[in-house]
Coordinates of N, CA and C in Angstrom, one line a residue:
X218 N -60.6 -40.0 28.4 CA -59.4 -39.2 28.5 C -58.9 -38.8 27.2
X219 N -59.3 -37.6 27.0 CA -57.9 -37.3 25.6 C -57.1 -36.7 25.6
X220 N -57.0 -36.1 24.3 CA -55.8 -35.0 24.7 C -56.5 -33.5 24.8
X221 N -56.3 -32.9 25.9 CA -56.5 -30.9 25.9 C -55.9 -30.5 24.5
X222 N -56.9 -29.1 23.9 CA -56.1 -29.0 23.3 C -56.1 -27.3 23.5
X223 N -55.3 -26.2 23.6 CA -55.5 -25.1 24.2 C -55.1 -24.1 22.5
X224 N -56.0 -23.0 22.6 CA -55.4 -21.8 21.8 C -55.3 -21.2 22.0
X225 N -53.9 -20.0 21.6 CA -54.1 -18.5 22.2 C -53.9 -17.6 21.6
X226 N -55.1 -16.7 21.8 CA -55.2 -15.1 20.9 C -54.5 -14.4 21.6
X227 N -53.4 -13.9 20.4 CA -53.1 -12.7 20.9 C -53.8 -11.2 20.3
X228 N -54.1 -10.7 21.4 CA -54.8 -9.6 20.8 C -54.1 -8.2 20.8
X229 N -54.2 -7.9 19.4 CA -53.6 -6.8 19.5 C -53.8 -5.0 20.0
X230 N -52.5 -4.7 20.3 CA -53.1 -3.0 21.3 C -54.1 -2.4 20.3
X231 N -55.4 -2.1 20.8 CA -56.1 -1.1 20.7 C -56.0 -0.1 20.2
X232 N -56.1 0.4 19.2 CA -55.4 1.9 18.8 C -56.2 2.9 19.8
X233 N -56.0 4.1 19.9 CA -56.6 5.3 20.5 C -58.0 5.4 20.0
X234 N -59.0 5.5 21.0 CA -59.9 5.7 20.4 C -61.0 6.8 21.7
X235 N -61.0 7.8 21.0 CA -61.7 8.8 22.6 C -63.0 9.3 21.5
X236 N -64.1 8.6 22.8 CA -65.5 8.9 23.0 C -65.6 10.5 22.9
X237 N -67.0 10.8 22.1 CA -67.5 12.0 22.2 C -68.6 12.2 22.9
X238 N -68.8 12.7 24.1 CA -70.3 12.9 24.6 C -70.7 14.2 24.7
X239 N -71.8 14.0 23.9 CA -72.6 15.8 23.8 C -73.3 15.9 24.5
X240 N -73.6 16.9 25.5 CA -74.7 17.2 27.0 C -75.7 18.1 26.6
X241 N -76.0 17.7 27.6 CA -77.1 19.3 27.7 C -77.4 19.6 28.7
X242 N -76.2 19.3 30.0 CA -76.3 19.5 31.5 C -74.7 19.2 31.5
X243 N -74.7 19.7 33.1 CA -73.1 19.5 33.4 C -73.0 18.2 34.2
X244 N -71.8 17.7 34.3 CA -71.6 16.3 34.7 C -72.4 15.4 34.6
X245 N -72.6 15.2 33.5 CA -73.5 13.7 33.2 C -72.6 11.9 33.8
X246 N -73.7 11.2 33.9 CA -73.3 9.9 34.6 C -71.6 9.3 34.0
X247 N -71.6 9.4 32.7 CA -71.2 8.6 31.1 C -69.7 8.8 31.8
X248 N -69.3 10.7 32.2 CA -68.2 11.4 32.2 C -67.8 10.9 33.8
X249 N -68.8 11.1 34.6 CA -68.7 11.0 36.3 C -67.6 9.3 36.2
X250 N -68.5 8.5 36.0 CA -68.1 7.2 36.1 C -66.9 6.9 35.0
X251 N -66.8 7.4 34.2 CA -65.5 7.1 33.7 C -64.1 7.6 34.2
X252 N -63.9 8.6 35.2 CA -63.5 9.3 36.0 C -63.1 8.8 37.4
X253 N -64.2 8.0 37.8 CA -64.2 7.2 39.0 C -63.5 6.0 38.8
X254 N -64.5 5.0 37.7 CA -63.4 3.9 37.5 C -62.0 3.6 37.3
X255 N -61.4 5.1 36.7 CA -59.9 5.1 36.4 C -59.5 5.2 37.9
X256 N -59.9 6.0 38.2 CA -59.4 6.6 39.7 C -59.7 5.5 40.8
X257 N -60.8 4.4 40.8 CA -60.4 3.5 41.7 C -59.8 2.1 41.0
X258 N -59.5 2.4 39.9 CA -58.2 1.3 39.5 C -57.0 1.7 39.3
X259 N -56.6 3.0 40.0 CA -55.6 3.3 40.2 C -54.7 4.0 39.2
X260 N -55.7 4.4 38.6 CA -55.0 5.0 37.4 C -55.0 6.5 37.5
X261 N -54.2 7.3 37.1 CA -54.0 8.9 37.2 C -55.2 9.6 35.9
X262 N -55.9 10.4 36.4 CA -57.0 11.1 35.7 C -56.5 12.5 35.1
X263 N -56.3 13.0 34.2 CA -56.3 14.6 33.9 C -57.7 14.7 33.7
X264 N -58.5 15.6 33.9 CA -59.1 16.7 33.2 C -58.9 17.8 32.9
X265 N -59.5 18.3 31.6 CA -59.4 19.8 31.1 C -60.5 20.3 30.8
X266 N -60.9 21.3 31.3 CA -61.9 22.4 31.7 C -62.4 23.7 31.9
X267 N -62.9 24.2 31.8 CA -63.2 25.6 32.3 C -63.8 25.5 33.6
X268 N -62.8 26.5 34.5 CA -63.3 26.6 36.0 C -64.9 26.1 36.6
X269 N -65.8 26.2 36.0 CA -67.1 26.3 36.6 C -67.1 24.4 36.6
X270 N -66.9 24.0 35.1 CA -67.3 22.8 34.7 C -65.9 21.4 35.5
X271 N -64.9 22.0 36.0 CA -64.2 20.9 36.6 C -64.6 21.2 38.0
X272 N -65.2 22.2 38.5 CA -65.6 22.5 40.0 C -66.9 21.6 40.8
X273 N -67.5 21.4 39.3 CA -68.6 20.0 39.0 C -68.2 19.1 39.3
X274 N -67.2 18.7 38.5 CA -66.4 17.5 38.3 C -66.3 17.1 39.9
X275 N -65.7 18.2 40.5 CA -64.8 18.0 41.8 C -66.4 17.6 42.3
X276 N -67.3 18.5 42.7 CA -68.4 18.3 43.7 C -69.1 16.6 43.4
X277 N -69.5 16.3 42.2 CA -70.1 15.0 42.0 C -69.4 14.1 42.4
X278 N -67.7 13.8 41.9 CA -67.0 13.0 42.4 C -66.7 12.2 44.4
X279 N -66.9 14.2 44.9 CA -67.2 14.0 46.4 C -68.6 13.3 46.8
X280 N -69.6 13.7 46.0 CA -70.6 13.1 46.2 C -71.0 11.9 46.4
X281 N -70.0 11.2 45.3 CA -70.0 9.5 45.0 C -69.2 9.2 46.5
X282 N -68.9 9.7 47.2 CA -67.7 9.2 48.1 C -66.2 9.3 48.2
X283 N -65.9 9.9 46.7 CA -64.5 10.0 46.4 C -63.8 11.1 47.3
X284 N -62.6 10.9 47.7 CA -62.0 11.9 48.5 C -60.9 12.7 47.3
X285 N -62.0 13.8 47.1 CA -61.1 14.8 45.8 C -60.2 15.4 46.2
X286 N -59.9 16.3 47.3 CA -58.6 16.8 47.8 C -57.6 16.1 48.1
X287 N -57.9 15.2 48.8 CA -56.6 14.2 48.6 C -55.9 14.0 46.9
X288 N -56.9 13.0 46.2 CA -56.6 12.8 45.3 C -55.9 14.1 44.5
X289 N -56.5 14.9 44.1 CA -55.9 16.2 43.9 C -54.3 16.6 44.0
X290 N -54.2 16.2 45.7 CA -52.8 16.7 46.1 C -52.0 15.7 45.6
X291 N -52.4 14.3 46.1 CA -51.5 13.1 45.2 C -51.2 13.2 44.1
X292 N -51.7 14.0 43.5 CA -51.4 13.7 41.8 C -52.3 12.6 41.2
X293 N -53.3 12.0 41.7 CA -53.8 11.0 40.8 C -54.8 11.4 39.9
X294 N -55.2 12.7 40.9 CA -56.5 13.5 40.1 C -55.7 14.7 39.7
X295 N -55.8 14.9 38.2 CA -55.1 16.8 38.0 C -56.2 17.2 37.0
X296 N -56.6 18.2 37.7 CA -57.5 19.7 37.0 C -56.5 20.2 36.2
X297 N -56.6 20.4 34.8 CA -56.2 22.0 34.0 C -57.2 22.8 33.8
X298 N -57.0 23.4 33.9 CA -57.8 24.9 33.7 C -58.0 25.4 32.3
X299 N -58.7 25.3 31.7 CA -58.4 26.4 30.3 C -59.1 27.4 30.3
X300 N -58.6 28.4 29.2 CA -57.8 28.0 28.8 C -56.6 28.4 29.0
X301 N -56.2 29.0 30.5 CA -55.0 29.0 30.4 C -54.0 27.7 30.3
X302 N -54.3 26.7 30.0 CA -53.2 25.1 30.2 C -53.2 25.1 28.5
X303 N -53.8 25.2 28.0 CA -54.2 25.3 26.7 C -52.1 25.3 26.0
X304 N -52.1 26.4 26.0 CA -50.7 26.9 25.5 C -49.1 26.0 26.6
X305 N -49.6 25.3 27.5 CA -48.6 24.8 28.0 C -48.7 23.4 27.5
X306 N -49.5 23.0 27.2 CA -50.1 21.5 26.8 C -49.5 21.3 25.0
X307 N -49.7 22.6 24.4 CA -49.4 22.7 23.1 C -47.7 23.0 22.6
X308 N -47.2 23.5 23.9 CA -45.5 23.9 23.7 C -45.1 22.4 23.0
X309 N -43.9 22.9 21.7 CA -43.6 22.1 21.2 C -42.8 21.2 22.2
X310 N -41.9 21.5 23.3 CA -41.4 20.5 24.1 C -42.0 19.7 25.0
X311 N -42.1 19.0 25.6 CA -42.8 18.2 26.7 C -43.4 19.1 27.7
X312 N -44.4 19.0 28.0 CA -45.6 20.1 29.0 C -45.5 19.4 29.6
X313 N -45.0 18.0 30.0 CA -45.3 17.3 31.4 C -43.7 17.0 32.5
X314 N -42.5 17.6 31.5 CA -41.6 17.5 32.3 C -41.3 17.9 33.2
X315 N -41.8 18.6 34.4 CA -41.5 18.8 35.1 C -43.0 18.7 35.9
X316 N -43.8 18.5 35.3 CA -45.7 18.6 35.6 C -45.8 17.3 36.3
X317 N -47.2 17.8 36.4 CA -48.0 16.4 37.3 C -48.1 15.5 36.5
X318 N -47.7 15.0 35.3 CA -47.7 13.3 34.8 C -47.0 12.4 35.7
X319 N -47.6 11.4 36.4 CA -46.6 10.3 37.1 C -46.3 9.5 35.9
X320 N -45.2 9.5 35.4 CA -44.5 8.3 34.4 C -44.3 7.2 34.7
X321 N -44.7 6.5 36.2 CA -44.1 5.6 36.7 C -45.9 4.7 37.2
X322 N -46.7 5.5 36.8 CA -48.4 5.1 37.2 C -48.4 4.3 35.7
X323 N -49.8 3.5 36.3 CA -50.0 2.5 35.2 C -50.6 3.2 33.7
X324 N -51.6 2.9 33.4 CA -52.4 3.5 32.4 C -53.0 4.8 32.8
X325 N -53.4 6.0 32.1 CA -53.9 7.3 32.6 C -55.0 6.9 31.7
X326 N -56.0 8.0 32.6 CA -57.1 8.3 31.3 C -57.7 10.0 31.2
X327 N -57.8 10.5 30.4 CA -58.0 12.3 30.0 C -59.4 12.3 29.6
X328 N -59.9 13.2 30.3 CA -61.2 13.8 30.0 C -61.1 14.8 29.2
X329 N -61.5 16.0 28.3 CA -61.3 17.3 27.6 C -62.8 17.2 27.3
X330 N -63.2 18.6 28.3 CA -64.6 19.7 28.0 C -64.0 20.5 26.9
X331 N -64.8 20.8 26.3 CA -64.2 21.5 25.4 C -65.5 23.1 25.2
X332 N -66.4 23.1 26.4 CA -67.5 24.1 26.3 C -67.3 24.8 26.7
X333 N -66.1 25.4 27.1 CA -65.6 26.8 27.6 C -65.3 27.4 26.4
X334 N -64.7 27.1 25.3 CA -63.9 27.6 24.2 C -65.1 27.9 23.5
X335 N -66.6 27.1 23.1 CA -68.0 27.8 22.8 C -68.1 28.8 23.1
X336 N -68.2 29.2 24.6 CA -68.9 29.8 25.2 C -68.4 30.7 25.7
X337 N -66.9 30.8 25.3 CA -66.3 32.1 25.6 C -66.5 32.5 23.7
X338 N -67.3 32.1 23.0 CA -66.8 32.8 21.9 C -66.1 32.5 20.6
X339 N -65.4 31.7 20.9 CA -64.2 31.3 20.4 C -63.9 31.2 18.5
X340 N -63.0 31.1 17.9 CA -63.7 31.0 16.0 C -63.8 29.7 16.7
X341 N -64.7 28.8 15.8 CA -64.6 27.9 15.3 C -63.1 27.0 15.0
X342 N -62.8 27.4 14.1 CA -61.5 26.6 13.4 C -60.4 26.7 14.4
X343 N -60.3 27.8 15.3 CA -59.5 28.1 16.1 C -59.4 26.6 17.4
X344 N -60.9 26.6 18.0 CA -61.2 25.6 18.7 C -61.0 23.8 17.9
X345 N -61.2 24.1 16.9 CA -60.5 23.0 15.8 C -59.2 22.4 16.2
X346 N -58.3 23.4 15.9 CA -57.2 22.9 15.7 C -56.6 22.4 17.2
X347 N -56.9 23.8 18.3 CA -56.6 23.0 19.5 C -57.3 21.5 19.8
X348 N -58.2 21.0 19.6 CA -58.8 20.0 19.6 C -57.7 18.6 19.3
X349 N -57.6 18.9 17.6 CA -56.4 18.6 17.1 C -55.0 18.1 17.8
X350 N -55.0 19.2 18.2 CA -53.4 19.4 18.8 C -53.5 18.8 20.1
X351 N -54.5 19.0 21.1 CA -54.7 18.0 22.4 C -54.4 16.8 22.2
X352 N -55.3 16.4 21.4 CA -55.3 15.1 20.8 C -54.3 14.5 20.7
X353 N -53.4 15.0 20.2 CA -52.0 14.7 19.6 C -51.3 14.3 21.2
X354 N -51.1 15.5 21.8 CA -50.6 15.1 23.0 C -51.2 13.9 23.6
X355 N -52.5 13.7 23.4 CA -52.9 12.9 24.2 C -52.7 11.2 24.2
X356 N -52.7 11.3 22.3 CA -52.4 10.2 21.8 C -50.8 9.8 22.7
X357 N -50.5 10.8 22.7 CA -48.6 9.9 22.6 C -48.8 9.6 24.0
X358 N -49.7 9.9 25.2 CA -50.1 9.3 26.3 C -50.7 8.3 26.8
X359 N -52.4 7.9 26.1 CA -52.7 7.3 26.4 C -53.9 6.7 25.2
X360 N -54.9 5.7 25.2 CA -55.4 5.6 24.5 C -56.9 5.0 25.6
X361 N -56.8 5.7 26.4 CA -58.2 6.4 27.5 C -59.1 7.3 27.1
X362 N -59.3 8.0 26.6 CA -59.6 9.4 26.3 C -61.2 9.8 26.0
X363 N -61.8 10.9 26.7 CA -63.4 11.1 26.3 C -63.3 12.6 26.4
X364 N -63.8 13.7 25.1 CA -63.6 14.9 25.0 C -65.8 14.8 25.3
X365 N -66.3 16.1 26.0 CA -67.2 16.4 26.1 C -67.4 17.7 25.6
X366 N -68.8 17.9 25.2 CA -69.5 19.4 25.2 C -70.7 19.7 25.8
X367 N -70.9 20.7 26.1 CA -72.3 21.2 26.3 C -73.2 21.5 25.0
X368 N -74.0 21.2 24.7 CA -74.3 21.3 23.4 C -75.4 22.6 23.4
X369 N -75.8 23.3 24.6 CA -76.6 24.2 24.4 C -75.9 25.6 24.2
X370 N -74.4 25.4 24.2 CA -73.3 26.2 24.0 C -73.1 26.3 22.7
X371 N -73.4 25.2 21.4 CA -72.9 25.7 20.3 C -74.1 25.9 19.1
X372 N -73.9 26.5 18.4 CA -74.7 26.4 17.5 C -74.8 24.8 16.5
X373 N -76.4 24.5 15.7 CA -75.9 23.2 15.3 C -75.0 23.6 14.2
X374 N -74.4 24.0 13.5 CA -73.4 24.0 12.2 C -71.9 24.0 13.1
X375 N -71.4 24.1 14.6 CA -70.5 24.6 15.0 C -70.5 22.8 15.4
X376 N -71.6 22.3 16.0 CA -71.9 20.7 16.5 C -71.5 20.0 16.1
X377 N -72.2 19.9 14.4 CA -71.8 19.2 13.1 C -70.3 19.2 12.7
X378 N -70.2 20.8 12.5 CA -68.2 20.1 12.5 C -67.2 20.2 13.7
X379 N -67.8 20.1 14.7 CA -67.2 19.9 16.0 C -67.5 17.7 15.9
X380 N -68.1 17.8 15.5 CA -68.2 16.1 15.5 C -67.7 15.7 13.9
X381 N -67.3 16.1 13.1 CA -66.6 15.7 12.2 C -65.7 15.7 12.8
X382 N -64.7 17.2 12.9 CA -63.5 17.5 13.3 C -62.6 16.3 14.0
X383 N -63.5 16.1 15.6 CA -63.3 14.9 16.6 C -63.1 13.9 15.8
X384 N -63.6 13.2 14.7 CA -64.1 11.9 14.2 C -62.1 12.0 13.6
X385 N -62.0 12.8 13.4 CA -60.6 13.4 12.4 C -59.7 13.1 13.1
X386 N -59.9 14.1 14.3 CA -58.7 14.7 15.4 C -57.8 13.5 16.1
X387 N -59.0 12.8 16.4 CA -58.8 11.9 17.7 C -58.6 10.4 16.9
X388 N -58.3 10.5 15.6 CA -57.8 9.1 14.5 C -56.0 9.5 14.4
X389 N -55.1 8.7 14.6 CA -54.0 8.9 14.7 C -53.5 9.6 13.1
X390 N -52.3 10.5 13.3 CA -51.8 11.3 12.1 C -51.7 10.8 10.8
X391 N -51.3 9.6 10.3 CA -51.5 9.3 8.9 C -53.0 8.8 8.9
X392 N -54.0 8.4 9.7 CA -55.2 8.3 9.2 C -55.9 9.6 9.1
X393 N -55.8 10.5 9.8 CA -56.6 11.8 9.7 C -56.0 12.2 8.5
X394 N -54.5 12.6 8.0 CA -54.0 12.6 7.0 C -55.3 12.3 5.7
X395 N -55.0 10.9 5.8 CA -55.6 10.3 4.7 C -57.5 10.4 4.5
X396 N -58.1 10.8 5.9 CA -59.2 11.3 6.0 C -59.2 12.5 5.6
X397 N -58.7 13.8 5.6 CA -58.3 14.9 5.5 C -58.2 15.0 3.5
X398 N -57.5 14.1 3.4 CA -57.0 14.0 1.7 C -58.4 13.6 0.9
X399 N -59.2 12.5 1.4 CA -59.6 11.7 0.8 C -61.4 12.7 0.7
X400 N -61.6 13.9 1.1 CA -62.5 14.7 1.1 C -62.7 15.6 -0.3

């Protein structure tokens, strides 16, 4: 018999940290299941998308068993659309005051396709900075986060600094700062 003797870590929050997955098909497993798991731990899901590619979303999700229209109407599941949501997401005041954010749900977690903005065209830098600026929003939300692309959508030099940019975007403001500087 001696003495117990116990230690305890505390571990500190996590900073933000959102996965990049590059495809080369629509709804890959990586995106599906990360989607699902939030959604059956009860967590509130955004996605942002271009119509075709959250329409996916919706069908595979049914697929697995998930009941999407419910969820949908609940609020647990919210589609944005881009890019029309694009400019309401970015208003300097709160985009969710009056929106589908439940403030009172546990943890959220945000998906962002970002292959519409390719594939309609889009400059480069242009799609940059929204990136950027999602981010931003997203950060002061949650620190859940997985941005996707289709990669048959971009050229590789658009790839390359589409996966710099992310590496930038999605590191909180004084470290992108200091990444940004230190180039």
């Amino acid at each position: 018999m001696g003495v117990g003797t116990s230690v305890a870590f505390h571990v500190a929050p996590e900073p933000m940290n959102c996965r990049l997955v590059v495809r080369n098909k629509q709804g890959p497993a990586e995106v599906l299941e990360f989607i699902a798991e939030g959604l059956e731990a009860g967590q509130q899901v955004f996605a942002l998308g271009g119509p075709a590619y959250l329409k996916d979303i919706a069908h595979n999700l049914g697929e697995s068993g998930l009941r999407v229209e419910t969820l949908l109407r609940n609020g647990r599941l919210v589609f944005l659309t881009a890019p029309d949501c694009v400019s309401t997401l970015l208003r300097p005041q709160d985009a969710f005051r009056r929106g589908p954010l439940q403030r009172n749900a546990s943890i959220l977690r945000w998906v962002s396709d970002w292959s519409w903005a390719y594939a309609n065209g889009a400059d480069v830098r242009t799609v940059l900075t929204y990136q950027r600026r999602i981010h931003d929003v997203v950060r002061s939300l949650t620190t859940l986060s997985l941005c996707t692309v289709d990669c048959e959508k971009l050229q590789r030099s658009s790839l390359l600094a589409m996966l710099a940019d992310h590496r930038r975007a999605s590191k909180p403001n004084g470290q992108a700062a200091r990444a940004a500087g230190s180039r």
